[in-house]
Amino acid sequence: MLYYNFKYELKILLRSRWIQLISILLLVLFTFASFNGKQRIEKKKADISKAQETVQASDKKMVAILDSIEQGMDVSISRWKRPSRPIAIGNYHPRVAAMEPNNVGFLAVGQSDVFTHYVMPTVSGDDLALNYTELTSPIQLLFGSFDLMFVIVYLLPLLIIAFSYNVLSEEKERGSLRLLASQPISIHKWVLQKLALRLFWMSLIITVVSVIAFGINDVVFSISFLSFLGLVFCYMLFWFCLAFAINMSVGKSARNALSLLGLWIVFVLLLPSVISQLGDVFFRIPPRTEMIHEMRELKAEAIKKTG
Amino acid sequence: MIKKTIIKETKELFRDGRIKISGIIVLLLLGVSVWISNNQYKRSNEEFKEAKIEERSVWENQGEKNPHSAAHYGTYVFKAKHPLSLLDQGVDKYTGTSIFLEAHKRNEAQYSDVADQTGLARFGELSPDFILLFIIPLLIILIGYNSFTKEREMGTMDLLKSQGVTFWKMILGKWIAIFLPVLLITTILFVIAGTLLSTIEGYTMFNWSSLGLLLLVYLFYYAVFTNIVLFVSQRVKKSGISLVVLLGIWIISCLAAPKAASDFAELKHPYPTRQEFSSAILKAKKEGLDGHNPWNKEAKRLEKEVLSQYGVDSLHQLPFNFDAYRMQKGEEYGTTVYQKYYTSLKSQFEKQADTYSTIAIISPFLPTRFLSMGIARTDYHSHWDFADAAENHRIDFQKFLNNNFAKNSKYGEWNYLANADTWKNLPKFHYQPLKLVSVLKQQKLSIIALLVWVVLTTILLFIFKPKN
Amino acid sequence: MITTKNLTKKYGDFTALNQLSLHVNPGEIYCLLGANGAGKSTTINLLLGFLEPTSGEALINGKNVAQNNIETKKDIAYIPENLMLYPTLTAMENLDYLSGIGGQNLKKNELESLLNQAGLQSEAFYKRTSAFSKGMRQKVGIAIALAKNAKALLLDEPTSGLDPKASNEFGLLLQELKQNNIAILMATHDLYRAKEIATNIGIMKNGKLLEQFESNDISLSVLEQTYLKTMNYKEFSE
């Protein structure tokens, strides 16, 4: 049965233009998302190198001033800002502490848009571990980004649902199931094979498209690429299994589609927010206002002590 | 005839198992989300109250201290949650809730919720706005996707036509039948929210007209979706295709378009990084605005001016503490620098907002989202308003301290200590949220965009008759 | 051979099939007559293993269908009432696929000869079945049935929707198959065709087999009258 299913499923998918449609759709989505990711990464790198350049430029000036000081010349800088004092260097000529983006950072924005990726810490001042958020438009944070992970987590399951919701119900509704069921085969096995074949072709298309996406970002042959493919494959497997269960248990195409959609809403939209809210219920982060208050009291005491 | 259609459609809907189930699920979700949101709102309010009181008491109990030390010790102001945030959290989670006011520096709002949460929180919250913006349009699609296609597939379309049914009456009937349950659910939700809010003691007055306007915005949004759903159902041959097309539209409007829009807006009008921003400000403070007129020069000029004004030769002869006076002027000078940079940041934001308005062409979700956040006072405009108000308070606060120092001491008297009661005289910070009228003015473009969506889709629906 | 022994199917309180017992020997054609809802399709579904009997047995070549679902399917060929094929595949491809998944591995010339035998014009062999008429589709179905070389053939309203010529061709084909010692059970409305080709005729109403005779023992007019009378028969349990 597998040989025949394989041969004819491919023919049917090609003739009904499914494979072409999925390929084009995935290609467009993946390349758009990966270009987006690439731009973000480039900007981060540019920010860091710009900062390093400014430090280099200001260092040159500082060295020149030090030179003048050593030669006993007069400089028009206030005493406490002179680079001959180490604290002055610490406060007025800070270094760049940077977190270079990972080479597969283009995959997901994650929380990187909330936090800074580089700082120039000065010696005195508040602990930087207190506040390290980036100056991003909160609307951007609210909407999120069109990154590759968005395509995979949100959009890919929908594609899979569209591709697999009516494998059995279509046969029933078209009428060809009667003939099929009168053959000495297990329908269970038949549906399984059809879905497995669709999973196979989709995986193939995704692999090709991923190569392109990773290629745009100049990372192809690496463990990250393989782990990415593995992850996506497992995720696809989950959704195909769900589709298989629904195909075998529910009846009409419309019902199947709606059930699968309902499951998508539950798994992708609802469950994450419910879990995160549960996390908040059981392990509540104490409000920062409490921390502020404690800090303030300690500071006040410290000031009183030192007079 | 329209009434008969409405009755028949409604009966069909109620007898349909899946619609009953989805309806119940939506109601459940709404109930849960309102309950969660209510708890969060109450909790935030309490935290806010406590924080305010505690901060004030810390400030007032500083004891004897030099006003300038107090200025450096600074004080915190906190952002209260607007009552309508119960329904729409907007960007509250992503903006800080406390601003530190200190001498010589304007600070950003700190400690946004999102910075303290895991990546899962970025998936969104089970809040009423999530249900209102994402789930209810899905419900509309579910109820209406096969409104016309089922008549065709069952064969009853021919029957109806042979009975002499007019096209627009049929559409109107079906439209009302789809819209009615949605209208009901949403209105009940808003009434419940309103009742809850009017009983909770929030820090800002709850206003029924804002609530009513918010409801209207969402009803327009649902009208647009109802139009689109009926239009697609009427143009397409099979129910299956109608469902797929409508889902595609939902995905593009509600999920993909906002993301693409935000990436695009950020690309076209990028924000500076925090480091860049603060370095630029530092530089401007040192070298003067635009590199001219640095403070040290300006200070010397001020000295001469004051000396000549009072007709004395040395600063010791002035009737007030010149150091304090100079510090105040320095502070005012500093604020102009901050003003310039923050204004440029704001203009980037405004440009980004305009970009969103242009992209509203591809999605009715965008103008609705912005309007909803605006009316709930949980959008970025409101945050800016708060931040600006805090800055104004900081300016007053510095003035108060510096004036105290200037009046009550002499030049060079750095060990002057203000007595412990002084701090109580600092006026408290009261923030009044934006008035509804100014919100609406700000959201002009979104209002227009949403109305255009309603009008265009309605025209589309009633003008394009199906071929059969 | 096709046999049912007191075959009964109930859905809750509703009895779709009530103690049906019939037997079809190889080389015989049994026509099952009755109105819509009489239980003809239920009988066929039970014999195909699509349904499980509430009580009684359905046997194909002596094997119990309910217990040996896949085994018995090897021995049955089935042509449904409205035979639908895969529209994007050609007639040859449909035949190849449907016979192939059943376990047969037929070569191209074998497939072509089967389609020929079934009466399909050779121009249609490589055309997509989306454009086929009901008669053409049925011919492909016949080819699929022939390919199986099964000893039992089940037909559900095969001549409904066929024009007289196609219907006639079909009758002739059945006669041929009869010669090949295949047991054929045919559910139909078509009295006239039934009288023409059947060995035995059964009349069903409300799930019960009310009358059964050999075709040769009865004239067409008597058959007609009996059929109409049976249709008006009112049972006490109704």
Coordinates of C-alpha atoms in Angstrom, one line a residue, chain A residues 32 36 39-40 43 47 50 81 110-111 113-120 130-131 133-146 150 153-155 158 165 254 257-258 261 264-265 268-270 272-277 280 284-285 287-289 291-293 295-297 299-300 303-304, chain B residues 18 29 36 40 43 47 51 54-55 58 61-62 73-76 78 90-91 94-95 98 100 108 110-111 114-120 122-126 130 135 138 142 145 243 247 250-251 255-256 258-259 262-263 266-267 271-277 345 349 352 356 366 369-370 373 380:
Chain A
F32 CA 10.6 37.7 4.8
N36 CA 13.7 40.8 9.2
Q39 CA 18.2 43.4 9.8
R40 CA 17.8 43.3 13.5
K43 CA 21.5 46.9 13.6
D47 CA 25.2 49.8 17.4
K50 CA 29.5 52.5 16.7
K81 CA 37.6 65.1 35.5
G110 CA 12.4 36.6 22.0
Q111 CA 13.0 39.1 24.8
D113 CA 13.9 43.8 22.3
V114 CA 13.2 44.5 25.9
F115 CA 16.8 44.5 27.1
T116 CA 19.9 46.4 26.0
H117 CA 22.6 44.5 24.2
Y118 CA 25.4 46.9 25.3
V119 CA 26.1 49.3 28.0
M120 CA 28.9 51.6 29.0
L130 CA 18.7 47.1 38.4
N131 CA 17.6 48.5 35.1
T133 CA 15.8 47.7 29.6
E134 CA 16.2 49.1 26.1
L135 CA 14.6 52.2 24.7
T136 CA 12.1 50.4 22.5
S137 CA 8.7 51.6 21.4
P138 CA 6.3 49.7 23.7
I139 CA 4.0 49.3 20.8
Q140 CA 6.7 47.3 19.1
L141 CA 7.0 45.2 22.2
L142 CA 3.2 44.7 22.3
F143 CA 2.9 43.7 18.7
G144 CA 6.0 41.5 18.6
S145 CA 8.1 40.9 15.6
F146 CA 7.6 39.0 12.3
F150 CA 6.4 33.6 14.7
V153 CA 5.0 28.7 16.1
Y154 CA 1.8 30.5 14.8
L155 CA 1.6 30.1 11.1
L158 CA -2.3 26.6 10.4
Y165 CA -7.9 18.4 8.1
A254 CA -16.1 21.6 8.4
A257 CA -11.4 22.2 10.5
L258 CA -13.2 23.9 13.4
L261 CA -8.7 25.4 14.7
W264 CA -4.7 25.8 17.6
I265 CA -6.3 28.6 19.6
V268 CA -0.9 28.6 20.6
L269 CA -3.0 31.4 22.0
L270 CA -4.6 30.4 25.3
P272 CA 0.8 30.0 27.0
S273 CA -1.0 32.9 28.6
V274 CA -2.8 30.7 31.0
I275 CA 0.5 29.0 32.1
S276 CA 2.3 32.4 32.4
Q277 CA -0.6 33.7 34.5
D280 CA 2.3 34.6 38.3
R284 CA 4.5 36.0 42.2
I285 CA 7.2 38.4 41.4
P287 CA 6.3 44.3 43.1
R288 CA 9.3 46.6 42.3
T289 CA 7.7 49.3 44.4
M291 CA 12.1 47.1 46.3
I292 CA 12.2 50.8 45.7
H293 CA 10.9 51.4 49.1
M295 CA 16.3 50.8 48.7
R296 CA 15.1 54.3 49.7
E297 CA 15.1 53.5 53.4
K299 CA 19.8 54.9 51.3
A300 CA 18.3 57.4 53.8
I303 CA 23.1 59.2 54.2
K304 CA 22.3 59.8 57.9
Chain B
R18 CA -20.6 23.9 17.5
L29 CA -13.0 33.0 28.6
I36 CA -8.2 37.9 36.4
Q40 CA -4.8 42.5 38.9
R43 CA -3.8 44.6 43.3
E47 CA 0.4 48.6 45.4
A51 CA 4.0 52.9 47.3
E54 CA 5.5 54.9 51.8
E55 CA 7.6 57.1 49.4
V58 CA 10.4 58.4 53.5
N61 CA 11.2 61.9 57.4
Q62 CA 14.6 62.8 56.0
Y73 CA 18.2 61.7 47.3
G74 CA 15.3 62.5 45.0
T75 CA 11.8 61.1 45.1
Y76 CA 9.8 58.5 43.2
F78 CA 4.3 56.2 40.5
G90 CA -2.5 48.4 26.3
V91 CA 1.2 48.9 26.6
Y94 CA 5.8 47.3 28.7
T95 CA 6.3 50.7 30.1
S98 CA 7.9 54.4 38.4
F100 CA 12.9 58.6 39.8
E108 CA 13.1 57.1 32.1
Q110 CA 11.7 52.1 35.2
Y111 CA 10.6 48.6 36.1
V114 CA 7.7 42.6 31.1
A115 CA 11.3 42.9 32.2
D116 CA 10.6 40.8 35.2
Q117 CA 8.7 38.1 33.4
T118 CA 9.6 35.1 31.2
G119 CA 9.4 34.8 27.5
L120 CA 6.0 33.1 27.9
R122 CA 5.2 37.8 25.4
F123 CA 2.6 35.4 24.1
G124 CA 0.0 37.7 25.4
E125 CA -2.3 37.6 28.4
L126 CA -5.7 36.1 29.0
F130 CA -7.3 39.7 24.0
I135 CA -11.4 35.7 19.7
L138 CA -13.1 34.4 15.1
L142 CA -17.4 30.8 12.9
Y145 CA -18.6 31.9 7.2
L243 CA -13.7 29.4 5.9
L247 CA -9.2 32.6 8.4
W250 CA -8.1 37.0 10.3
I251 CA -4.5 35.8 10.4
L255 CA -1.4 38.5 13.7
A256 CA 0.7 39.2 10.7
P258 CA 0.7 44.3 13.3
K259 CA 4.0 42.5 13.4
S262 CA 5.9 47.2 13.9
D263 CA 9.0 45.9 12.1
E266 CA 11.0 50.5 13.6
L267 CA 13.0 50.3 10.3
Y271 CA 14.8 54.7 18.1
P272 CA 18.2 55.4 19.4
T273 CA 19.6 52.8 21.8
R274 CA 19.5 53.8 25.4
Q275 CA 23.3 54.1 25.5
E276 CA 23.3 56.4 22.4
F277 CA 20.6 58.5 23.9
L345 CA 12.4 60.8 20.7
F349 CA 7.3 57.9 18.1
Q352 CA 6.1 55.6 13.9
Y356 CA 0.9 52.6 11.7
L366 CA -4.6 48.4 13.8
R369 CA -6.1 48.6 18.8
F370 CA -4.8 52.1 18.9
M373 CA -5.6 51.7 24.0
Y380 CA 2.1 55.2 24.6

